[in-house]
Each structure stands twice: as structure tokens, then as C-alpha cells.
Amino acid sequence: MKAQFTEQLAHLEKLIIEMGSMVETQVSSTIQALIDRNIPLAMAVMQNDHKVDELEMTIDEEVLSILALHQPVAVDLRDVIGISKINGDLERIGDHAQNIAESVKVIVENNQRITVDYIPKMSAIARSMLKDAIDSFIHKDVELAMSVCKRDDDIDDLNKYLFADILASMIKDPQVIPTSMEVIRISKNFERIADLCTNICEDVVFIRDAKSIKHSKEHQKLL
Amino acid sequence: MIDKKTEIKSEASADKHLSKSEAEPQNDFSGGINLASTRSRTKIVTKDVNMFYGEQQALINISLEILQNEVTALIGPSGCGKSTYLRLFNRMNDLVDGVTIQGQIWIDGKDIYHKDTDVVDLRKKVGMIFQKSNPFPKSIYENVAYGPRVNGENSAEKLDEIVERCLRKAALWDEVKDRLKISAYSLSGGQQQRLCIARALAVDPDVLLMDEPCSALDPIATQKIEDLIKELKHDYTIVIVTHNMQQAARVSDKTAFMWLGKMIEFNETKKIFTSPDQKMTEDYITGRFG
């Protein structure tokens, strides 16, 4: 029975890593589409989102099956619950990558230009946070997970600065409003990706150390 | 040489009973539980308990505090000393040849191994339910009435009241009220086990010891006993030995994990089954050993 559980848990971990890899590719592709103003690549991201959704459902079923058949406890329970939550977070990250791809399509089709330099910085931070969040899960590396949480503040700040700058430019020249709205949307999506990476890392801390650092001063203390 | 004669060594002084406040040991197994806030609810205390079968040590330095109206589960692999430890609470180990007990055990602040302790009274106060149901070869009614009758209760009216009350408490009354005079052996295994619980309740105990009470029962009968345990804890203090970890997780407030005669960890059940402090506990409950 234990061997069967170990095998099923290993399979679940393999699936969630596959999910992480798929979502990472979606985020990288959407960033590349943004940089290259590449509509076919943006379209590919939009079309591939259903694969992320399907894998999410497969993982949900696997989690349900493990809970029903094996009733895991302690670290095994934390592992399964953590994976279930990470699964949901990764699926949402996939949705945000799709949202960005949609904005890229609108911007390129309307021959608009993004002039603010916050977006490249935010995309770089979001991409690195996602990579490290997935790595921290694979290696159960709490230090790496905590460093990801720390970077969330940087992206929050950039989102705020971007909004202030864009608002000023929209007041100055209402013609930039359509492009600015897409830029705000892109910025908000990167900011949400970073938030979800933070959630994943909080789950890694929960899995390894049985500590919940969400919504607590503990979070700040550990940083 | 193995001493064939049962030898009980109580380290509590023979000339005094400890008061309740004196009976509070330094407990190394508080598991982060604020013992100070639970003192008034302390029911059973064991301190530095060692037990030997001849020269073989079965329990090693066990200290534990069990609270009133709680269910405490003892878990651990076969031979770890769970049942041996449980049987100390109503001195059933006294019946085994060559047993030596050291350390102190108090129930309600009284040293139960004191030379003046009346073991018959102790066993009235601390009832036991075994793995296999063991009704007497008598009617359902007589099984429950037996204890009070032996204790001198002869009033038919009073006995009727006790039988009904105990069968109700054991969640059996509705199933047997119309056939109280038939043999207890005609009941199903699960019903027989609940009858044994009713029989234990009839002598008005404070503590119920349960040694794998569901191991011979099907899932439905097991669920009934588990529901019953949840109900009974409002009136009794329950200590249960179980090999079924899901059962320990479902029914108990606190769980003690034992291994090779030692108490490895004692903590809130929720804590034990989500994030135990000891690696060994985690390895056992996740099936990595044992």
C-alpha cells in the first residue's frame, strides 16, 4: 500500500512539474511575443491555454484519488494539499499569460507602441520569480522560496510607478489612452503573476516546514 | 533470574497519598500544550513509569498527563507497549506473573499503586473494553445488570433504570429494547461490543479504557463505536489503543506515539497528524516504518 502511495505521489509530483514547465513556457512565449511584437506567437499562447487547463484538471483528479485512496497524513498530506494549491496558482498564471498575449495582439494590430520601460523590467522579474518558484518546489528549497517572496515588492513598486506615469501621460494626451489601457492591463497581469509565484513559494514553506506564512507578520520576519 | 512472583513497586511513599496538586509531575511531553491552563482538568498522570516482564523492560520512563473528558489515543507498532501501558490504569498487569512496575500513576490525584488502593474499586472506576467483544453467556439485560447486582443493587426498578440508561448511552437501546431477555450471543459483533460498553458503564466508571475496540468490526459497526466514543467523552475520560491511525485521527483529542516502550511524542491529535514534532512520529504515521 505504501509503495502504491509513493508511486502515485511521485506521479503527481511529475505532473505538477510538467504543469510548471508548461506555464513557464506560456509566460516566456508571451514575453517574447511582447518584445518581438509577434502576433502568431501571442496567438499560440492563447491557443495553448486549454492545455494548461486540461492538465490542471488531470492533477485535480489525481489529488482527489490520492486523498480518497490513501488518506495521507503529516508531510505526505502537506505535499498533496500543497501541490493542489500550486496547481490552481499555476493555472491562474497561465490565464494571466493569455491575457498579456491578448493585449499584445491588440497593441500590434493597432500599431501602438509601448514607450514606458517598466514593462521589460516587470516581465524579467516575473519570469525569474516563476522559474525560482518552480525550482523551490522541486528542491523544497525554502531559502529560494523566501527570496521569491521578497522580489514581489519590487514588482508591486514598478506597477505603482507605471500606473502613476501612465495616468500622467493620459491626462496630458488623451490620444494615448487606448494604448495606455493595454499597458496597464499588461502591468497588472505581470503583477498578478508575481503574486501567484509568492503563493507557490508560501506553499513550499508549508510543505517543508508545516508553517503557514500567509497573511502574517511571520512573512515579513522571515524575509 | 526472573522473579516469578508479581512485584509491584510503587515509588509513591507508602505512608501518604499525594494530593491532586502534589500529583502534578514535570511533564516532558506537554507538546506545547499549556499545562498550567489544563491543571483543573487533569484526570490521569503517569510519571517516570517503567515496567518489566521479568527482566525484559516493556515501558521506559513514561510520563504523561491525560485530561478529563478527552479521548487520548495510543498509537505505535505492535509490541511498542501501548496495551501494556493502557492496562496499568486499572492494574490489569497485576494479574501477570513476574511484572515489576516502577514510577507513579495517579487518577484524580490518588496513587493507584498505593498499598491501600482497593483494586476492585479502581476497576469499577476505570472500565475496560477489549478488542474482541466478550459478553457473558447471559441475556442482554443480565449482561448490563450483572455489575450493579454484584455491587449489591437488588431493586428491580433500579436495575431496569440502569440497564435502560446504559444501553441508551451505548447507543444500543433502540435496537434491543424489545428483546432484552434474549442471549447476548444472538447480537451482531458490533452490537456485542456496544453491549460490553453498556456493561462497563453500568458500574458508573469515570475512565474507559479501550484496547482496539473496533479491530474485529466491519466499517459500519466501527463508525457506530466511533460515534459513541465522541458522545461518551462528554461524561467519561477515554483512553484508546488503536492500530487504525485514521481512527485515532478521527476520534481522539490527543495522541501519544509509542515505540519500543518509549513515549516518542504526545500532542494534540491535529498536530500529530499534520506536522508532528518528531521525525520518528512522522515516519510511522506516514507508513515509512512499522
Coordinates of C-alpha atoms in Angstrom, one line a residue:
Chain A
M1 CA 0.0 0.0 0.0
K2 CA 2.8 2.4 0.9
A3 CA 4.6 1.5 -2.3
Q4 CA 1.5 2.3 -4.3
F5 CA 1.1 5.6 -2.5
T6 CA 4.8 6.5 -3.1
E7 CA 4.3 5.7 -6.8
Q8 CA 1.1 7.7 -7.0
L9 CA 2.7 10.7 -5.2
A10 CA 5.8 10.6 -7.4
H11 CA 3.4 10.6 -10.5
L12 CA 1.6 13.6 -9.0
E13 CA 4.9 15.5 -8.5
K14 CA 5.9 14.7 -12.1
L15 CA 2.6 16.1 -13.3
I16 CA 2.9 19.3 -11.3
I17 CA 6.4 19.8 -12.6
E18 CA 5.1 19.3 -16.1
M19 CA 2.4 21.9 -15.3
G20 CA 5.1 24.3 -14.1
S21 CA 7.2 23.8 -17.2
M22 CA 4.1 24.3 -19.4
V23 CA 3.2 27.5 -17.7
E24 CA 6.8 28.8 -17.7
T25 CA 6.8 28.3 -21.5
Q26 CA 3.5 30.2 -21.8
V27 CA 4.9 33.1 -19.8
S28 CA 8.2 33.1 -21.7
S29 CA 6.3 33.0 -25.0
T30 CA 4.0 35.8 -24.1
I31 CA 7.0 37.9 -23.1
Q32 CA 8.8 37.1 -26.3
A33 CA 5.6 38.0 -28.3
L34 CA 5.6 41.3 -26.4
I35 CA 9.2 42.0 -27.2
D36 CA 9.1 40.9 -30.8
R37 CA 5.5 42.3 -31.5
N38 CA 4.8 38.8 -32.7
I39 CA 1.1 38.1 -33.2
P40 CA 1.4 34.4 -34.3
L41 CA 3.3 33.7 -31.0
A42 CA 0.7 35.6 -29.0
M43 CA -2.0 33.6 -30.7
A44 CA -0.1 30.4 -29.9
V45 CA -0.1 31.3 -26.2
M46 CA -3.9 31.9 -26.3
Q47 CA -4.5 28.6 -28.1
N48 CA -2.3 26.7 -25.7
D49 CA -4.1 27.8 -22.6
H50 CA -6.5 24.9 -22.9
K51 CA -3.6 22.5 -22.5
V52 CA -2.8 24.2 -19.1
D53 CA -6.5 23.9 -18.1
E54 CA -6.6 20.2 -19.1
L55 CA -3.5 19.4 -17.1
E56 CA -4.9 21.3 -14.1
M57 CA -8.0 19.0 -14.2
T58 CA -5.9 15.9 -14.5
I59 CA -3.9 17.0 -11.5
D60 CA -7.1 17.7 -9.5
E61 CA -8.3 14.2 -10.3
E62 CA -5.0 12.7 -9.2
V63 CA -5.1 14.7 -5.9
L64 CA -8.7 13.6 -5.3
S65 CA -7.7 10.0 -5.9
I66 CA -4.7 10.0 -3.6
L67 CA -6.8 11.6 -0.8
A68 CA -9.6 9.1 -1.2
L69 CA -7.5 6.0 -1.5
H70 CA -4.6 6.7 0.9
Q71 CA -5.7 9.4 3.4
P72 CA -2.2 10.7 3.7
V73 CA -1.1 12.5 6.9
A74 CA 1.7 14.8 8.0
V75 CA 4.3 15.6 5.3
D76 CA 2.5 13.5 2.8
L77 CA -0.7 15.4 3.4
R78 CA 1.0 18.7 3.2
D79 CA 2.7 17.6 0.0
V80 CA -0.6 16.6 -1.7
I81 CA -2.5 19.7 -0.4
G82 CA 0.4 22.0 -1.4
I83 CA 0.5 20.5 -4.9
S84 CA -3.2 21.0 -5.2
K85 CA -2.9 24.7 -4.3
I86 CA 0.2 25.2 -6.5
N87 CA -1.8 23.6 -9.3
G88 CA -4.5 26.3 -9.0
D89 CA -1.9 29.0 -8.9
L90 CA -0.1 27.8 -12.0
E91 CA -3.4 27.6 -13.9
R92 CA -4.1 31.2 -13.0
I93 CA -0.6 32.2 -14.1
G94 CA -1.4 30.6 -17.4
D95 CA -4.6 32.7 -17.6
H96 CA -2.5 35.9 -17.0
A97 CA -0.1 34.9 -19.7
Q98 CA -3.0 34.5 -22.0
N99 CA -4.4 38.0 -21.0
I100 CA -1.0 39.5 -21.8
A101 CA -1.0 37.8 -25.2
E102 CA -4.4 39.2 -25.9
S103 CA -3.1 42.7 -25.1
V104 CA 0.0 42.1 -27.3
K105 CA -2.4 41.3 -30.2
V106 CA -4.4 44.4 -29.7
I107 CA -1.3 46.7 -29.4
V108 CA 0.3 45.2 -32.6
E109 CA -2.8 45.2 -34.6
N110 CA -3.5 48.8 -33.8
N111 CA 0.1 49.7 -34.5
Q112 CA 0.5 51.1 -31.0
R113 CA 3.9 51.4 -29.2
I114 CA 4.8 50.8 -25.5
T115 CA 7.0 53.6 -24.5
V116 CA 7.3 53.0 -20.7
D117 CA 10.4 51.0 -19.7
Y118 CA 8.7 49.4 -16.7
I119 CA 7.2 46.6 -18.7
P120 CA 10.5 44.9 -19.7
K121 CA 11.7 45.1 -16.1
M122 CA 8.4 43.7 -14.7
S123 CA 8.4 40.9 -17.3
A124 CA 12.0 39.9 -16.4
I125 CA 11.2 39.9 -12.7
A126 CA 8.0 37.9 -13.2
R127 CA 9.8 35.3 -15.4
S128 CA 12.6 34.9 -12.9
M129 CA 10.1 34.6 -10.0
L130 CA 8.2 31.9 -11.8
K131 CA 11.3 29.9 -12.6
D132 CA 12.6 30.2 -9.0
A133 CA 9.2 29.4 -7.5
I134 CA 9.1 26.1 -9.5
D135 CA 12.7 25.3 -8.7
S136 CA 12.0 26.0 -5.0
F137 CA 9.1 23.4 -5.2
I138 CA 11.2 20.8 -7.0
H139 CA 14.1 21.1 -4.5
K140 CA 11.9 22.1 -1.5
D141 CA 14.3 25.0 -1.1
V142 CA 12.8 27.3 1.5
E143 CA 15.6 29.9 1.2
L144 CA 14.9 30.2 -2.6
A145 CA 11.2 30.4 -1.9
M146 CA 11.7 33.2 0.5
S147 CA 13.8 35.1 -1.9
V148 CA 11.0 34.9 -4.5
C149 CA 8.5 36.4 -1.9
K150 CA 10.9 39.3 -1.4
R151 CA 11.0 40.1 -5.1
D152 CA 7.2 40.6 -5.1
D153 CA 7.7 44.0 -3.5
D154 CA 9.9 45.1 -6.5
I155 CA 7.2 44.3 -9.0
D156 CA 4.5 45.9 -6.8
D157 CA 6.5 49.1 -6.8
L158 CA 7.1 49.0 -10.5
N159 CA 3.3 48.5 -11.1
K160 CA 2.6 51.6 -8.9
Y161 CA 5.2 53.7 -10.7
L162 CA 3.9 52.6 -14.1
F163 CA 0.4 53.5 -13.2
A164 CA 1.4 56.9 -11.9
D165 CA 3.4 57.7 -15.1
I166 CA 0.7 56.4 -17.4
L167 CA -2.0 58.3 -15.6
A168 CA 0.0 61.5 -16.1
S169 CA 0.6 60.8 -19.8
M170 CA -3.2 60.1 -20.3
I171 CA -4.1 63.4 -18.6
K172 CA -1.5 65.2 -20.8
D173 CA -2.5 63.5 -24.1
P174 CA -5.9 61.6 -24.2
Q175 CA -4.9 60.0 -27.6
V176 CA -2.6 57.6 -25.7
I177 CA -5.5 56.3 -23.6
P178 CA -6.2 53.1 -25.8
T179 CA -2.5 52.0 -25.7
S180 CA -2.2 53.0 -22.0
M181 CA -5.2 50.9 -21.1
E182 CA -3.5 47.8 -22.6
V183 CA -0.2 48.7 -20.9
I184 CA -2.0 48.9 -17.6
R185 CA -3.6 45.6 -18.3
I186 CA -0.2 44.0 -19.1
S187 CA 1.4 45.5 -16.0
K188 CA -1.5 44.3 -13.8
N189 CA -1.1 40.8 -15.2
F190 CA 2.6 40.7 -14.5
E191 CA 1.9 41.9 -11.0
R192 CA -0.6 39.1 -10.5
I193 CA 1.8 36.5 -11.9
A194 CA 4.3 37.7 -9.2
D195 CA 1.6 37.4 -6.5
L196 CA 0.8 33.9 -7.6
C197 CA 4.5 33.0 -7.6
T198 CA 4.6 34.2 -4.0
N199 CA 1.6 32.0 -3.2
I200 CA 3.5 29.0 -4.7
C201 CA 6.5 29.8 -2.5
E202 CA 4.4 30.1 0.6
D203 CA 3.1 26.6 -0.2
V204 CA 6.7 25.4 -0.5
V205 CA 7.4 26.7 3.0
F206 CA 4.2 25.0 4.2
I207 CA 5.1 21.7 2.6
R208 CA 8.6 21.6 4.0
D209 CA 8.2 23.3 7.4
A210 CA 4.5 23.0 8.2
K211 CA 4.4 26.7 8.7
S212 CA 1.8 29.0 7.2
I213 CA 3.4 32.3 6.4
K214 CA 0.3 33.7 4.6
H215 CA -1.3 36.9 5.8
S216 CA 1.1 37.1 8.7
K217 CA 3.9 39.2 10.1
E218 CA 5.8 36.0 10.1
H219 CA 6.1 36.5 6.4
Q220 CA 7.9 39.8 6.9
K221 CA 10.0 38.4 9.8
L222 CA 11.4 35.7 7.6
L223 CA 12.3 38.0 4.7
Chain B
M1 CA 16.8 -15.0 37.5
I2 CA 13.3 -14.0 36.5
D3 CA 11.1 -13.2 39.5
K4 CA 8.0 -15.4 39.1
K5 CA 6.1 -13.5 41.7
T6 CA 4.3 -10.3 40.7
E7 CA 6.1 -7.5 42.3
I8 CA 4.6 -4.0 42.4
K9 CA 7.0 -1.3 43.3
S10 CA 5.3 2.0 43.8
E11 CA 7.7 4.8 44.4
A12 CA 5.0 6.9 46.0
S13 CA 5.6 6.7 49.7
A14 CA 3.6 4.0 51.4
D15 CA 2.5 6.3 54.2
K16 CA 0.9 9.1 52.2
H17 CA -1.5 9.6 49.3
L18 CA -0.5 12.5 47.1
S19 CA -2.9 15.3 46.9
K20 CA -4.0 16.4 43.4
S21 CA -1.7 19.4 43.4
E22 CA 1.2 17.2 44.5
A23 CA 0.4 14.8 41.8
E24 CA 1.5 17.1 39.0
P25 CA 4.7 15.8 37.6
Q26 CA 7.2 17.7 35.5
N27 CA 5.8 16.6 32.2
D28 CA 8.3 16.3 29.3
F29 CA 5.5 15.5 26.9
S30 CA 3.4 18.6 27.1
G31 CA 3.9 19.0 23.3
G32 CA 3.5 22.8 23.6
I33 CA 0.1 22.4 25.3
N34 CA -0.3 24.9 28.1
L35 CA -0.5 22.5 31.0
A36 CA -1.0 25.3 33.5
S37 CA -4.3 26.1 31.9
T38 CA -5.4 22.5 32.0
R39 CA -4.5 21.5 35.5
S40 CA -8.0 21.5 36.8
R41 CA -9.0 19.0 34.1
T42 CA -6.2 16.6 34.8
K43 CA -7.5 13.0 35.2
I44 CA -4.6 10.7 34.9
V45 CA -1.0 11.4 35.5
T46 CA 1.9 9.0 35.0
K47 CA 5.4 9.9 36.0
D48 CA 8.6 8.1 35.1
V49 CA 6.8 4.8 34.6
N50 CA 9.0 1.8 33.9
M51 CA 7.6 -1.7 33.6
F52 CA 9.3 -5.1 33.3
Y53 CA 8.1 -8.5 32.3
G54 CA 10.7 -10.4 34.2
E55 CA 14.0 -8.9 33.1
Q56 CA 12.6 -7.5 29.8
Q57 CA 11.7 -3.9 30.0
A58 CA 8.3 -3.2 28.3
L59 CA 7.9 0.5 29.3
I60 CA 10.6 3.0 29.6
N61 CA 10.3 6.3 31.6
I62 CA 6.8 7.2 30.5
S63 CA 5.4 10.5 31.8
L64 CA 2.0 11.7 30.5
E65 CA -0.9 13.8 31.6
I66 CA -4.4 12.8 30.4
L67 CA -7.2 15.3 30.7
Q68 CA -10.7 14.7 31.8
N69 CA -13.4 14.4 29.2
E70 CA -10.9 13.9 26.4
V71 CA -10.1 11.0 24.2
T72 CA -6.5 10.1 24.2
A73 CA -5.2 7.7 21.6
L74 CA -2.2 5.5 22.0
I75 CA -0.6 4.5 18.7
G76 CA 2.5 2.7 17.7
P77 CA 3.7 -0.6 16.1
S78 CA 2.9 -4.0 17.6
G79 CA 4.9 -4.6 20.7
C80 CA 5.6 -1.0 21.4
G81 CA 3.8 -1.2 24.8
K82 CA 0.5 0.6 24.1
S83 CA -1.7 -2.1 25.6
T84 CA 0.7 -2.7 28.4
Y85 CA 0.6 1.0 29.3
L86 CA -3.2 1.0 29.0
R87 CA -3.6 -1.9 31.3
L88 CA -1.6 -0.1 34.0
F89 CA -4.5 2.3 34.5
N90 CA -6.8 -0.4 36.1
R91 CA -3.9 -2.5 37.3
M92 CA -4.6 -5.4 35.0
N93 CA -0.9 -6.1 34.7
D94 CA -1.0 -7.1 38.4
L95 CA -2.5 -10.4 37.1
V96 CA 0.6 -11.2 35.0
D97 CA 3.4 -13.1 36.7
G98 CA 6.8 -11.6 37.1
V99 CA 5.7 -8.0 36.4
T100 CA 7.6 -5.1 38.0
I101 CA 6.3 -1.6 37.9
Q102 CA 8.2 1.5 38.9
G103 CA 7.1 5.1 38.8
Q104 CA 3.9 6.8 39.7
I105 CA 0.4 6.7 38.4
W106 CA -2.3 8.9 39.8
I107 CA -6.0 9.0 38.9
D108 CA -7.8 12.0 40.3
G109 CA -4.7 12.7 42.4
K110 CA -4.7 9.3 44.0
D111 CA -1.7 7.0 43.6
I112 CA -3.4 3.9 42.2
Y113 CA -0.4 1.7 43.1
H114 CA -0.5 2.7 46.7
K115 CA -0.8 -0.2 49.1
D116 CA -4.1 1.0 50.4
T117 CA -5.7 1.2 47.0
D118 CA -8.7 -1.1 46.6
V119 CA -8.2 -2.7 43.2
V120 CA -11.8 -3.7 42.9
D121 CA -12.9 -0.1 43.5
L122 CA -10.3 1.0 41.0
R123 CA -11.6 -1.3 38.3
K124 CA -15.2 0.0 38.9
K125 CA -13.9 3.5 38.3
V126 CA -11.7 2.5 35.3
G127 CA -13.7 0.3 33.0
M128 CA -12.2 -1.7 30.1
I129 CA -13.4 -2.6 26.7
F130 CA -11.4 -5.2 24.8
Q131 CA -10.5 -6.0 21.2
K132 CA -12.9 -8.8 21.0
S133 CA -16.4 -8.4 22.5
N134 CA -16.8 -10.7 25.4
P135 CA -20.4 -10.7 26.6
F136 CA -21.3 -13.1 29.4
P137 CA -23.3 -16.1 28.4
K138 CA -26.5 -14.4 29.7
S139 CA -29.3 -12.3 28.4
I140 CA -28.7 -8.7 27.2
Y141 CA -30.4 -7.4 30.3
E142 CA -28.3 -9.6 32.6
N143 CA -25.0 -8.6 31.0
V144 CA -25.7 -4.9 31.9
A145 CA -27.3 -5.7 35.3
Y146 CA -24.5 -8.0 36.3
G147 CA -22.1 -5.4 37.7
P148 CA -24.6 -3.4 39.7
R149 CA -26.1 -6.6 41.1
V150 CA -22.7 -7.8 42.2
N151 CA -22.2 -4.5 43.8
G152 CA -25.3 -5.1 45.9
E153 CA -28.1 -3.4 43.8
N154 CA -31.2 -5.7 44.1
S155 CA -34.0 -3.3 43.3
A156 CA -35.6 -4.5 40.1
E157 CA -36.8 -0.9 39.4
K158 CA -33.4 0.5 39.9
L159 CA -31.8 -2.2 37.8
D160 CA -34.3 -1.6 35.0
E161 CA -33.3 2.1 35.1
I162 CA -29.6 1.3 35.0
V163 CA -30.0 -1.2 32.1
E164 CA -32.0 1.3 30.0
R165 CA -29.7 4.3 30.8
C166 CA -26.6 2.3 29.9
L167 CA -28.0 0.8 26.8
R168 CA -29.1 4.2 25.7
K169 CA -25.6 5.6 26.4
A170 CA -24.1 2.8 24.4
A171 CA -26.5 3.6 21.5
L172 CA -27.9 0.1 21.7
W173 CA -31.3 0.6 23.4
D174 CA -33.4 1.2 20.3
E175 CA -32.0 -1.9 18.7
V176 CA -32.6 -4.3 21.7
K177 CA -35.3 -2.8 23.8
D178 CA -37.9 -5.4 22.7
R179 CA -35.6 -8.4 23.2
L180 CA -33.7 -7.7 26.4
K181 CA -34.2 -11.3 27.6
I182 CA -32.6 -13.0 24.7
S183 CA -29.0 -14.2 24.8
A184 CA -26.3 -11.6 24.2
Y185 CA -24.7 -14.0 21.8
S186 CA -27.5 -13.5 19.4
L187 CA -26.4 -9.9 18.8
S188 CA -24.0 -9.0 15.9
G189 CA -20.3 -8.3 16.6
G190 CA -20.8 -4.6 16.6
Q191 CA -23.9 -4.8 18.9
Q192 CA -22.0 -7.2 21.3
Q193 CA -19.2 -4.6 21.5
R194 CA -21.7 -1.9 22.3
L195 CA -23.2 -4.2 24.9
C196 CA -19.8 -4.6 26.5
I197 CA -19.5 -0.8 26.6
A198 CA -23.0 -0.6 28.2
R199 CA -21.9 -3.3 30.7
A200 CA -18.8 -1.2 31.6
L201 CA -20.9 1.9 32.0
A202 CA -23.3 0.1 34.4
V203 CA -20.8 0.3 37.3
D204 CA -20.5 4.1 36.9
P205 CA -16.9 4.5 35.9
D206 CA -15.0 7.7 35.3
V207 CA -12.5 6.4 32.8
L208 CA -13.0 4.0 29.9
L209 CA -10.0 2.1 28.5
M210 CA -10.5 0.7 25.1
D211 CA -8.0 -1.8 23.6
E212 CA -8.5 -1.8 19.9
P213 CA -12.3 -1.8 20.3
C214 CA -13.1 -1.9 16.6
S215 CA -10.4 -4.2 15.2
A216 CA -12.9 -7.1 14.8
L217 CA -15.7 -4.9 13.5
D218 CA -16.9 -4.0 10.0
P219 CA -16.9 -0.3 8.8
I220 CA -20.5 0.4 9.8
A221 CA -20.1 -1.1 13.3
T222 CA -16.8 0.7 13.6
Q223 CA -18.5 4.0 12.7
K224 CA -21.1 3.4 15.4
I225 CA -18.5 2.8 18.0
E226 CA -16.6 5.9 16.9
D227 CA -19.7 8.0 17.1
L228 CA -20.3 6.5 20.5
I229 CA -16.8 7.4 21.7
K230 CA -17.5 11.0 20.7
E231 CA -20.7 11.0 22.7
L232 CA -19.2 9.3 25.7
K233 CA -16.3 11.7 26.1
H234 CA -18.8 14.3 27.5
D235 CA -19.2 12.1 30.5
Y236 CA -16.0 10.0 30.7
T237 CA -12.3 10.2 30.1
I238 CA -11.3 7.7 27.4
V239 CA -8.0 6.2 26.5
I240 CA -8.0 4.1 23.4
V241 CA -5.3 1.9 21.8
T242 CA -5.7 1.6 18.1
H243 CA -3.8 0.3 15.1
N244 CA -6.0 2.3 12.9
M245 CA -4.4 5.7 12.5
Q246 CA -7.4 7.2 10.7
Q247 CA -9.4 6.1 13.7
A248 CA -7.0 7.8 16.1
A249 CA -7.2 10.9 14.0
R250 CA -11.0 10.9 13.9
V251 CA -11.9 10.2 17.5
S252 CA -9.1 11.5 19.7
D253 CA -8.2 14.9 21.1
K254 CA -4.7 13.9 21.9
T255 CA -2.4 11.2 20.5
A256 CA 0.6 9.5 22.0
F257 CA 3.0 7.7 19.7
M258 CA 5.0 4.9 21.4
W259 CA 7.9 3.0 20.1
L260 CA 9.8 0.2 21.8
G261 CA 8.4 1.0 25.2
K262 CA 9.1 4.7 24.9
M263 CA 6.7 7.7 24.6
I264 CA 8.1 9.3 21.5
E265 CA 5.6 12.1 21.1
F266 CA 2.4 13.3 22.8
N267 CA 0.5 16.1 21.4
E268 CA -2.8 17.4 20.0
T269 CA -4.1 14.9 17.5
K270 CA -4.4 17.6 14.9
K271 CA -0.7 18.5 15.3
I272 CA 0.4 14.8 15.3
F273 CA -1.3 14.1 12.0
T274 CA -0.4 17.4 10.2
S275 CA 3.0 18.4 11.5
P276 CA 4.4 16.1 14.2
D277 CA 7.5 17.4 16.1
Q278 CA 9.4 14.1 15.9
K279 CA 10.7 12.7 12.7
M280 CA 10.0 9.2 14.0
T281 CA 6.4 10.0 14.5
E282 CA 6.1 11.3 11.0
D283 CA 7.9 8.3 9.6
Y284 CA 5.5 6.0 11.5
I285 CA 2.2 7.7 10.7
T286 CA 3.2 8.1 7.0
G287 CA 3.9 4.4 6.8
R288 CA 7.7 4.7 6.3
F289 CA 8.3 2.3 9.1
G290 CA 6.5 0.0 11.5

